[in-house]
Amino acid sequence: MKASPQPITLLVTGGTLDKDYQATSGELIFSETHLPKLLEEANSTLPIKLNVLMLKDSLEMLDSDRQKILDACLESATDRVVITHGTDTMTDTALFLKNSRQLTDKTVVLTGAMRPFQLNQSDASFNLGTALMAAQLASSGIYIAMNGELFEASQVSKNRQQGIFELHT
Ligand code: ASP
């Protein structure tokens, strides 16, 4: 018999995944999180506890923001946590969480997107889907799920030329 899926905390922090195109200015801005819509479009029935911590471009994140993310992971009632995050400093936050050495009992998976969910041809749904699956299957640790791959926090970097995440060389 199929076991019920374990509850997952979904922490929203922003990043391009959650940005909107503002027609008047031609800029990408934050209005609200689109995660509920994304999950609904994917017909997800997972027991997800959504917690919108902030809507920030990760280039503007401070260590106080990272501390807030760490605190939310520690305070979450679930052992499985997925964090949506901007791709530019996702590896910094992953290392911050890992180096705190306070999350040893949880499976924490960060993910994001190179193109907003609200625009066509976004990688948002694909990446969130893999992150949610990884959070259910991976043992405790801090990970990044991007481009269909699961990376351990200290072994991954963003290749800015190709716009992908890859293992350190
Ligand atoms: N500058 C954005 C961020 O890191 C880029 C992205 O999310 O892809 O928030």
Short mmCIF file of N, CA and C and ligand atoms in Angstrom, two decimals:
data_model
loop_
_atom_site.label_atom_id
_atom_site.label_comp_id
_atom_site.label_asym_id
_atom_site.label_seq_id
_atom_site.Cartn_x
_atom_site.Cartn_y
_atom_site.Cartn_z
N MET A 1 0.85 -1.20 0.00
CA MET A 1 0.00 0.00 0.00
C MET A 1 0.89 1.26 0.00
N LYS A 2 0.44 2.27 -0.70
CA LYS A 2 1.22 3.50 -0.82
C LYS A 2 1.16 4.29 0.50
N ALA A 3 2.34 4.68 1.02
CA ALA A 3 2.36 5.48 2.25
C ALA A 3 1.97 6.92 1.93
N SER A 4 1.32 7.60 2.88
CA SER A 4 0.97 9.00 2.64
C SER A 4 2.25 9.82 2.59
N PRO A 5 2.30 10.82 1.69
CA PRO A 5 3.51 11.64 1.62
C PRO A 5 3.70 12.43 2.92
N GLN A 6 4.96 12.63 3.27
CA GLN A 6 5.25 13.41 4.47
C GLN A 6 5.01 14.90 4.19
N PRO A 7 4.57 15.64 5.20
CA PRO A 7 4.36 17.08 4.98
C PRO A 7 5.67 17.80 4.65
N ILE A 8 5.55 18.80 3.82
CA ILE A 8 6.71 19.59 3.38
C ILE A 8 6.44 21.06 3.67
N THR A 9 7.40 21.72 4.28
CA THR A 9 7.30 23.18 4.42
C THR A 9 7.89 23.82 3.16
N LEU A 10 7.16 24.74 2.56
CA LEU A 10 7.64 25.44 1.36
C LEU A 10 7.88 26.90 1.74
N LEU A 11 9.15 27.25 1.86
CA LEU A 11 9.52 28.62 2.24
C LEU A 11 9.76 29.45 0.97
N VAL A 12 9.06 30.53 0.84
CA VAL A 12 9.18 31.40 -0.34
C VAL A 12 10.07 32.59 0.01
N THR A 13 11.11 32.81 -0.80
CA THR A 13 11.97 33.98 -0.53
C THR A 13 12.04 34.94 -1.72
N GLY A 14 11.51 34.55 -2.88
CA GLY A 14 11.53 35.45 -4.03
C GLY A 14 12.35 34.90 -5.18
N GLY A 15 13.22 35.76 -5.75
CA GLY A 15 13.98 35.34 -6.93
C GLY A 15 13.16 35.51 -8.20
N THR A 16 13.82 35.30 -9.32
CA THR A 16 13.17 35.48 -10.62
C THR A 16 11.92 34.61 -10.76
N LEU A 17 11.95 33.43 -10.16
CA LEU A 17 10.79 32.51 -10.22
C LEU A 17 9.49 33.25 -9.93
N ASP A 18 9.50 34.14 -8.94
CA ASP A 18 8.27 34.78 -8.47
C ASP A 18 8.07 36.19 -9.02
N LYS A 19 8.92 36.61 -9.98
CA LYS A 19 8.77 37.98 -10.49
C LYS A 19 7.69 38.06 -11.57
N ASP A 20 7.17 39.28 -11.74
CA ASP A 20 6.15 39.57 -12.76
C ASP A 20 6.71 40.60 -13.73
N TYR A 21 6.24 40.54 -14.96
CA TYR A 21 6.60 41.58 -15.93
C TYR A 21 5.65 42.76 -15.74
N GLN A 22 6.21 43.94 -15.49
CA GLN A 22 5.37 45.13 -15.35
C GLN A 22 5.35 45.86 -16.70
N ALA A 23 4.18 45.84 -17.34
CA ALA A 23 4.08 46.36 -18.71
C ALA A 23 4.41 47.85 -18.79
N THR A 24 4.04 48.61 -17.76
CA THR A 24 4.26 50.06 -17.83
C THR A 24 5.74 50.43 -17.80
N SER A 25 6.50 49.75 -16.99
CA SER A 25 7.92 50.11 -16.87
C SER A 25 8.82 49.16 -17.65
N GLY A 26 8.27 48.00 -18.04
CA GLY A 26 9.10 47.00 -18.73
C GLY A 26 10.07 46.30 -17.78
N GLU A 27 9.81 46.44 -16.47
CA GLU A 27 10.72 45.81 -15.49
C GLU A 27 10.11 44.55 -14.92
N LEU A 28 10.98 43.73 -14.34
CA LEU A 28 10.52 42.56 -13.60
C LEU A 28 10.40 42.95 -12.13
N ILE A 29 9.21 42.81 -11.58
CA ILE A 29 8.95 43.25 -10.20
C ILE A 29 8.26 42.13 -9.41
N PHE A 30 8.22 42.30 -8.08
CA PHE A 30 7.46 41.38 -7.25
C PHE A 30 6.09 41.97 -6.95
N SER A 31 5.04 41.15 -7.06
CA SER A 31 3.72 41.58 -6.60
C SER A 31 3.27 40.65 -5.48
N GLU A 32 3.18 39.37 -5.79
CA GLU A 32 2.79 38.36 -4.79
C GLU A 32 3.45 37.05 -5.22
N THR A 33 3.42 36.06 -4.32
CA THR A 33 3.99 34.78 -4.75
C THR A 33 3.01 34.05 -5.67
N HIS A 34 3.58 33.34 -6.64
CA HIS A 34 2.76 32.57 -7.58
C HIS A 34 2.81 31.08 -7.29
N LEU A 35 3.40 30.73 -6.14
CA LEU A 35 3.54 29.30 -5.81
C LEU A 35 2.20 28.59 -5.70
N PRO A 36 1.16 29.18 -5.05
CA PRO A 36 -0.13 28.48 -5.00
C PRO A 36 -0.66 28.15 -6.40
N LYS A 37 -0.52 29.11 -7.33
CA LYS A 37 -1.01 28.89 -8.70
C LYS A 37 -0.20 27.79 -9.39
N LEU A 38 1.11 27.83 -9.20
CA LEU A 38 1.99 26.81 -9.81
C LEU A 38 1.59 25.41 -9.32
N LEU A 39 1.38 25.28 -8.00
CA LEU A 39 1.03 23.97 -7.43
C LEU A 39 -0.34 23.52 -7.92
N GLU A 40 -1.25 24.47 -8.06
CA GLU A 40 -2.59 24.13 -8.54
C GLU A 40 -2.53 23.66 -9.99
N GLU A 41 -1.77 24.36 -10.83
CA GLU A 41 -1.64 23.96 -12.24
C GLU A 41 -1.03 22.58 -12.37
N ALA A 42 -0.18 22.20 -11.40
CA ALA A 42 0.49 20.89 -11.44
C ALA A 42 -0.37 19.80 -10.80
N ASN A 43 -1.60 20.17 -10.35
CA ASN A 43 -2.48 19.20 -9.68
C ASN A 43 -1.82 18.58 -8.46
N SER A 44 -0.98 19.35 -7.76
CA SER A 44 -0.30 18.80 -6.60
C SER A 44 -1.26 18.69 -5.42
N THR A 45 -1.26 17.51 -4.81
CA THR A 45 -2.07 17.31 -3.60
C THR A 45 -1.16 17.05 -2.40
N LEU A 46 0.13 17.36 -2.55
CA LEU A 46 1.08 17.16 -1.46
C LEU A 46 0.67 18.00 -0.24
N PRO A 47 0.89 17.49 0.97
CA PRO A 47 0.60 18.29 2.17
C PRO A 47 1.68 19.34 2.37
N ILE A 48 1.48 20.51 1.75
CA ILE A 48 2.49 21.57 1.77
C ILE A 48 2.07 22.70 2.69
N LYS A 49 2.99 23.10 3.56
CA LYS A 49 2.75 24.27 4.43
C LYS A 49 3.52 25.44 3.82
N LEU A 50 2.80 26.36 3.21
CA LEU A 50 3.43 27.49 2.52
C LEU A 50 3.73 28.61 3.52
N ASN A 51 4.95 29.12 3.46
CA ASN A 51 5.34 30.22 4.34
C ASN A 51 6.11 31.25 3.51
N VAL A 52 5.48 32.39 3.25
CA VAL A 52 6.14 33.44 2.45
C VAL A 52 7.00 34.27 3.40
N LEU A 53 8.30 34.06 3.33
CA LEU A 53 9.22 34.77 4.24
C LEU A 53 9.55 36.16 3.74
N MET A 54 9.75 36.25 2.42
CA MET A 54 10.11 37.54 1.81
C MET A 54 9.98 37.38 0.30
N LEU A 55 9.93 38.49 -0.41
CA LEU A 55 9.98 38.45 -1.88
C LEU A 55 11.14 39.36 -2.28
N LYS A 56 12.32 38.76 -2.41
CA LYS A 56 13.53 39.54 -2.66
C LYS A 56 14.31 38.97 -3.83
N ASP A 57 14.95 39.87 -4.57
CA ASP A 57 15.98 39.42 -5.50
C ASP A 57 17.14 38.96 -4.63
N SER A 58 17.69 37.79 -4.92
CA SER A 58 18.69 37.26 -3.99
C SER A 58 19.99 38.06 -4.01
N LEU A 59 20.17 38.93 -5.02
CA LEU A 59 21.36 39.80 -5.02
C LEU A 59 21.25 40.84 -3.90
N GLU A 60 20.03 41.07 -3.41
CA GLU A 60 19.83 42.06 -2.34
C GLU A 60 19.73 41.41 -0.96
N MET A 61 19.92 40.11 -0.91
CA MET A 61 19.81 39.42 0.38
C MET A 61 21.01 39.72 1.28
N LEU A 62 20.70 39.92 2.55
CA LEU A 62 21.74 40.15 3.55
C LEU A 62 21.85 38.90 4.42
N ASP A 63 22.88 38.87 5.25
CA ASP A 63 22.99 37.73 6.16
C ASP A 63 21.81 37.68 7.13
N SER A 64 21.21 38.85 7.42
CA SER A 64 20.03 38.84 8.30
C SER A 64 18.87 38.12 7.61
N ASP A 65 18.77 38.23 6.28
CA ASP A 65 17.74 37.48 5.55
C ASP A 65 18.04 35.98 5.62
N ARG A 66 19.31 35.66 5.49
CA ARG A 66 19.69 34.23 5.53
C ARG A 66 19.43 33.66 6.93
N GLN A 67 19.66 34.50 7.95
CA GLN A 67 19.36 34.06 9.31
C GLN A 67 17.86 33.80 9.46
N LYS A 68 17.06 34.66 8.82
CA LYS A 68 15.60 34.49 8.88
C LYS A 68 15.20 33.15 8.22
N ILE A 69 15.86 32.82 7.12
CA ILE A 69 15.58 31.55 6.43
C ILE A 69 15.98 30.38 7.33
N LEU A 70 17.17 30.50 7.94
CA LEU A 70 17.63 29.43 8.86
C LEU A 70 16.63 29.26 10.01
N ASP A 71 16.20 30.38 10.61
CA ASP A 71 15.25 30.30 11.73
C ASP A 71 13.95 29.62 11.28
N ALA A 72 13.49 29.96 10.07
CA ALA A 72 12.23 29.36 9.58
C ALA A 72 12.40 27.86 9.37
N CYS A 73 13.57 27.45 8.90
CA CYS A 73 13.84 26.00 8.74
C CYS A 73 13.80 25.33 10.12
N LEU A 74 14.48 25.96 11.08
CA LEU A 74 14.55 25.37 12.43
C LEU A 74 13.17 25.30 13.08
N GLU A 75 12.36 26.34 12.82
CA GLU A 75 11.03 26.41 13.46
C GLU A 75 9.98 25.60 12.71
N SER A 76 10.29 25.15 11.50
CA SER A 76 9.27 24.43 10.72
C SER A 76 8.92 23.12 11.43
N ALA A 77 7.65 22.78 11.37
CA ALA A 77 7.18 21.57 12.05
C ALA A 77 7.50 20.31 11.25
N THR A 78 8.01 20.47 10.03
CA THR A 78 8.28 19.32 9.17
C THR A 78 9.78 19.04 9.07
N ASP A 79 10.12 17.79 8.74
CA ASP A 79 11.53 17.44 8.53
C ASP A 79 11.97 17.73 7.10
N ARG A 80 11.01 18.03 6.25
CA ARG A 80 11.28 18.25 4.81
C ARG A 80 10.96 19.70 4.49
N VAL A 81 11.94 20.40 3.94
CA VAL A 81 11.76 21.83 3.64
C VAL A 81 12.25 22.11 2.23
N VAL A 82 11.42 22.81 1.44
CA VAL A 82 11.84 23.30 0.13
C VAL A 82 11.84 24.82 0.20
N ILE A 83 12.88 25.43 -0.35
CA ILE A 83 13.01 26.89 -0.32
C ILE A 83 13.09 27.40 -1.76
N THR A 84 12.19 28.31 -2.15
CA THR A 84 12.35 28.96 -3.45
C THR A 84 13.22 30.20 -3.22
N HIS A 85 14.16 30.40 -4.15
CA HIS A 85 15.23 31.38 -3.90
C HIS A 85 15.77 31.87 -5.25
N GLY A 86 16.24 33.10 -5.30
CA GLY A 86 16.90 33.59 -6.50
C GLY A 86 18.15 32.77 -6.81
N THR A 87 18.44 32.64 -8.09
CA THR A 87 19.55 31.74 -8.46
C THR A 87 20.93 32.37 -8.23
N ASP A 88 21.00 33.73 -8.21
CA ASP A 88 22.33 34.36 -8.15
C ASP A 88 23.09 34.06 -6.86
N THR A 89 22.38 33.98 -5.74
CA THR A 89 23.09 33.70 -4.48
C THR A 89 22.52 32.47 -3.77
N MET A 90 21.91 31.60 -4.55
CA MET A 90 21.34 30.37 -3.96
C MET A 90 22.42 29.53 -3.28
N THR A 91 23.59 29.47 -3.90
CA THR A 91 24.66 28.65 -3.31
C THR A 91 25.16 29.29 -2.01
N ASP A 92 25.14 30.62 -1.91
CA ASP A 92 25.55 31.29 -0.66
C ASP A 92 24.61 30.92 0.49
N THR A 93 23.31 30.95 0.21
CA THR A 93 22.33 30.61 1.25
C THR A 93 22.45 29.13 1.62
N ALA A 94 22.64 28.29 0.62
CA ALA A 94 22.79 26.85 0.91
C ALA A 94 23.99 26.62 1.84
N LEU A 95 25.09 27.33 1.57
CA LEU A 95 26.28 27.17 2.42
C LEU A 95 26.04 27.76 3.82
N PHE A 96 25.33 28.88 3.86
CA PHE A 96 24.99 29.48 5.16
C PHE A 96 24.23 28.48 6.02
N LEU A 97 23.25 27.84 5.42
CA LEU A 97 22.44 26.86 6.17
C LEU A 97 23.30 25.67 6.58
N LYS A 98 24.14 25.22 5.67
CA LYS A 98 24.99 24.05 5.97
C LYS A 98 25.98 24.39 7.09
N ASN A 99 26.63 25.55 6.96
CA ASN A 99 27.67 25.92 7.92
C ASN A 99 27.12 26.22 9.32
N SER A 100 25.82 26.47 9.42
CA SER A 100 25.24 26.70 10.74
C SER A 100 25.28 25.42 11.58
N ARG A 101 25.32 24.28 10.91
CA ARG A 101 25.33 22.96 11.57
C ARG A 101 24.16 22.76 12.52
N GLN A 102 23.07 23.48 12.25
CA GLN A 102 21.90 23.34 13.12
C GLN A 102 20.77 22.56 12.46
N LEU A 103 20.96 22.20 11.19
CA LEU A 103 19.86 21.57 10.45
C LEU A 103 20.17 20.12 10.13
N THR A 104 20.87 19.47 11.03
CA THR A 104 21.37 18.12 10.73
C THR A 104 20.26 17.07 10.56
N ASP A 105 19.09 17.35 11.12
CA ASP A 105 18.02 16.34 11.05
C ASP A 105 17.01 16.59 9.94
N LYS A 106 17.23 17.63 9.14
CA LYS A 106 16.22 17.98 8.13
C LYS A 106 16.76 17.81 6.71
N THR A 107 15.85 17.55 5.80
CA THR A 107 16.18 17.55 4.37
C THR A 107 15.72 18.89 3.81
N VAL A 108 16.68 19.72 3.40
CA VAL A 108 16.37 21.07 2.93
C VAL A 108 16.81 21.19 1.47
N VAL A 109 15.89 21.56 0.60
CA VAL A 109 16.20 21.64 -0.84
C VAL A 109 15.87 23.04 -1.35
N LEU A 110 16.88 23.73 -1.89
CA LEU A 110 16.65 25.06 -2.48
C LEU A 110 16.46 24.91 -3.98
N THR A 111 15.57 25.74 -4.52
CA THR A 111 15.38 25.75 -5.96
C THR A 111 14.94 27.14 -6.41
N GLY A 112 14.90 27.35 -7.71
CA GLY A 112 14.50 28.65 -8.26
C GLY A 112 14.25 28.51 -9.74
N ALA A 113 14.33 29.62 -10.45
CA ALA A 113 14.11 29.58 -11.90
C ALA A 113 14.89 30.71 -12.56
N MET A 114 15.27 30.48 -13.81
CA MET A 114 15.97 31.51 -14.57
C MET A 114 14.98 32.45 -15.26
N ARG A 115 13.71 31.95 -15.40
CA ARG A 115 12.66 32.76 -16.03
C ARG A 115 11.43 32.75 -15.13
N PRO A 116 10.73 33.89 -14.99
CA PRO A 116 9.57 33.94 -14.10
C PRO A 116 8.50 32.92 -14.47
N PHE A 117 7.86 32.34 -13.47
CA PHE A 117 6.74 31.42 -13.69
C PHE A 117 5.66 32.10 -14.52
N GLN A 118 5.46 33.39 -14.30
CA GLN A 118 4.39 34.12 -14.99
C GLN A 118 4.64 34.29 -16.49
N LEU A 119 5.89 34.13 -16.92
CA LEU A 119 6.20 34.27 -18.35
C LEU A 119 6.22 32.89 -18.99
N ASN A 120 6.08 32.86 -20.28
CA ASN A 120 6.12 31.57 -20.98
C ASN A 120 7.51 30.95 -20.90
N GLN A 121 7.55 29.65 -21.15
CA GLN A 121 8.82 28.91 -21.23
C GLN A 121 9.67 29.04 -19.97
N SER A 122 8.98 29.05 -18.83
CA SER A 122 9.71 29.13 -17.56
C SER A 122 10.13 27.74 -17.09
N ASP A 123 11.25 27.71 -16.42
CA ASP A 123 11.73 26.47 -15.80
C ASP A 123 11.21 26.31 -14.37
N ALA A 124 10.31 27.20 -13.93
CA ALA A 124 9.87 27.21 -12.53
C ALA A 124 9.18 25.91 -12.12
N SER A 125 8.19 25.46 -12.89
CA SER A 125 7.43 24.27 -12.50
C SER A 125 8.33 23.04 -12.49
N PHE A 126 9.17 22.93 -13.51
CA PHE A 126 10.08 21.78 -13.58
C PHE A 126 10.98 21.74 -12.35
N ASN A 127 11.58 22.88 -12.03
CA ASN A 127 12.53 22.91 -10.91
C ASN A 127 11.82 22.69 -9.57
N LEU A 128 10.66 23.30 -9.39
CA LEU A 128 9.95 23.09 -8.11
C LEU A 128 9.53 21.62 -7.97
N GLY A 129 9.07 21.04 -9.08
CA GLY A 129 8.67 19.63 -9.04
C GLY A 129 9.81 18.72 -8.62
N THR A 130 10.99 18.97 -9.17
CA THR A 130 12.13 18.11 -8.80
C THR A 130 12.54 18.37 -7.35
N ALA A 131 12.43 19.62 -6.91
CA ALA A 131 12.80 19.93 -5.51
C ALA A 131 11.85 19.24 -4.53
N LEU A 132 10.55 19.26 -4.84
CA LEU A 132 9.58 18.61 -3.96
C LEU A 132 9.81 17.10 -3.92
N MET A 133 10.12 16.54 -5.06
CA MET A 133 10.40 15.10 -5.09
C MET A 133 11.68 14.79 -4.32
N ALA A 134 12.72 15.60 -4.53
CA ALA A 134 13.99 15.38 -3.82
C ALA A 134 13.78 15.48 -2.31
N ALA A 135 12.97 16.44 -1.89
CA ALA A 135 12.75 16.62 -0.45
C ALA A 135 12.09 15.38 0.16
N GLN A 136 11.31 14.66 -0.64
CA GLN A 136 10.66 13.45 -0.13
C GLN A 136 11.60 12.25 -0.10
N LEU A 137 12.61 12.27 -0.98
CA LEU A 137 13.44 11.07 -1.14
C LEU A 137 14.85 11.16 -0.55
N ALA A 138 15.39 12.37 -0.48
CA ALA A 138 16.80 12.50 -0.06
C ALA A 138 16.93 12.39 1.45
N SER A 139 18.09 11.91 1.90
CA SER A 139 18.35 11.86 3.34
C SER A 139 18.64 13.27 3.84
N SER A 140 18.77 13.43 5.17
CA SER A 140 18.94 14.78 5.72
C SER A 140 20.19 15.44 5.14
N GLY A 141 20.10 16.76 4.94
CA GLY A 141 21.21 17.51 4.35
C GLY A 141 20.67 18.75 3.66
N ILE A 142 21.59 19.56 3.13
CA ILE A 142 21.21 20.79 2.43
C ILE A 142 21.55 20.59 0.94
N TYR A 143 20.56 20.78 0.08
CA TYR A 143 20.73 20.49 -1.35
C TYR A 143 20.23 21.66 -2.21
N ILE A 144 20.67 21.63 -3.46
CA ILE A 144 20.11 22.50 -4.49
C ILE A 144 19.58 21.61 -5.61
N ALA A 145 18.31 21.82 -5.99
CA ALA A 145 17.72 21.08 -7.11
C ALA A 145 17.50 22.07 -8.25
N MET A 146 18.27 21.92 -9.32
CA MET A 146 18.13 22.79 -10.50
C MET A 146 18.44 21.97 -11.75
N ASN A 147 17.75 22.28 -12.84
CA ASN A 147 18.01 21.65 -14.14
C ASN A 147 17.86 20.14 -14.09
N GLY A 148 17.02 19.64 -13.20
CA GLY A 148 16.81 18.20 -13.12
C GLY A 148 17.87 17.44 -12.35
N GLU A 149 18.77 18.19 -11.69
CA GLU A 149 19.83 17.53 -10.90
C GLU A 149 19.75 17.95 -9.44
N LEU A 150 20.20 17.04 -8.58
CA LEU A 150 20.25 17.33 -7.15
C LEU A 150 21.71 17.43 -6.73
N PHE A 151 22.07 18.60 -6.19
CA PHE A 151 23.47 18.85 -5.80
C PHE A 151 23.56 19.01 -4.30
N GLU A 152 24.64 18.52 -3.73
CA GLU A 152 24.92 18.76 -2.32
C GLU A 152 25.41 20.21 -2.20
N ALA A 153 25.03 20.89 -1.10
CA ALA A 153 25.25 22.34 -1.00
C ALA A 153 26.68 22.78 -1.28
N SER A 154 27.65 22.03 -0.82
CA SER A 154 29.03 22.49 -0.95
C SER A 154 29.68 22.07 -2.28
N GLN A 155 28.92 21.44 -3.15
CA GLN A 155 29.52 20.92 -4.39
C GLN A 155 28.98 21.55 -5.65
N VAL A 156 28.29 22.68 -5.52
CA VAL A 156 27.61 23.21 -6.70
C VAL A 156 27.92 24.68 -6.89
N SER A 157 27.97 25.10 -8.14
CA SER A 157 28.06 26.53 -8.44
C SER A 157 27.18 26.85 -9.65
N LYS A 158 26.86 28.15 -9.78
CA LYS A 158 26.06 28.59 -10.93
C LYS A 158 27.02 28.97 -12.05
N ASN A 159 26.81 28.38 -13.20
CA ASN A 159 27.59 28.75 -14.38
C ASN A 159 26.85 29.90 -15.06
N ARG A 160 27.38 31.12 -14.88
CA ARG A 160 26.65 32.30 -15.34
C ARG A 160 26.66 32.43 -16.86
N GLN A 161 27.66 31.88 -17.52
CA GLN A 161 27.68 31.94 -18.98
C GLN A 161 26.56 31.08 -19.58
N GLN A 162 26.39 29.88 -19.00
CA GLN A 162 25.39 28.96 -19.56
C GLN A 162 24.05 29.01 -18.84
N GLY A 163 24.00 29.71 -17.71
CA GLY A 163 22.75 29.79 -16.97
C GLY A 163 22.29 28.46 -16.41
N ILE A 164 23.24 27.66 -15.95
CA ILE A 164 22.90 26.36 -15.35
C ILE A 164 23.69 26.17 -14.06
N PHE A 165 23.23 25.22 -13.26
CA PHE A 165 23.97 24.83 -12.06
C PHE A 165 24.77 23.58 -12.37
N GLU A 166 25.99 23.52 -11.83
CA GLU A 166 26.84 22.36 -12.14
C GLU A 166 27.75 22.06 -10.96
N LEU A 167 28.29 20.85 -10.96
CA LEU A 167 29.24 20.45 -9.93
C LEU A 167 30.49 21.30 -10.03
N HIS A 168 31.12 21.62 -8.89
CA HIS A 168 32.41 22.30 -8.91
C HIS A 168 33.41 21.49 -9.71
N THR A 169 34.23 22.17 -10.46
CA THR A 169 35.27 21.42 -11.19
C THR A 169 36.55 21.41 -10.35
N1 ASP B 1 18.83 38.10 -9.66
C1 ASP B 1 17.89 37.00 -9.53
C2 ASP B 1 17.99 36.49 -8.10
O1 ASP B 1 19.01 35.93 -7.77
C3 ASP B 1 18.22 35.95 -10.52
C4 ASP B 1 17.40 34.70 -10.47
O2 ASP B 1 16.62 34.45 -9.58
O3 ASP B 1 17.57 33.89 -11.42
O4 ASP B 1 17.09 36.71 -7.33
#
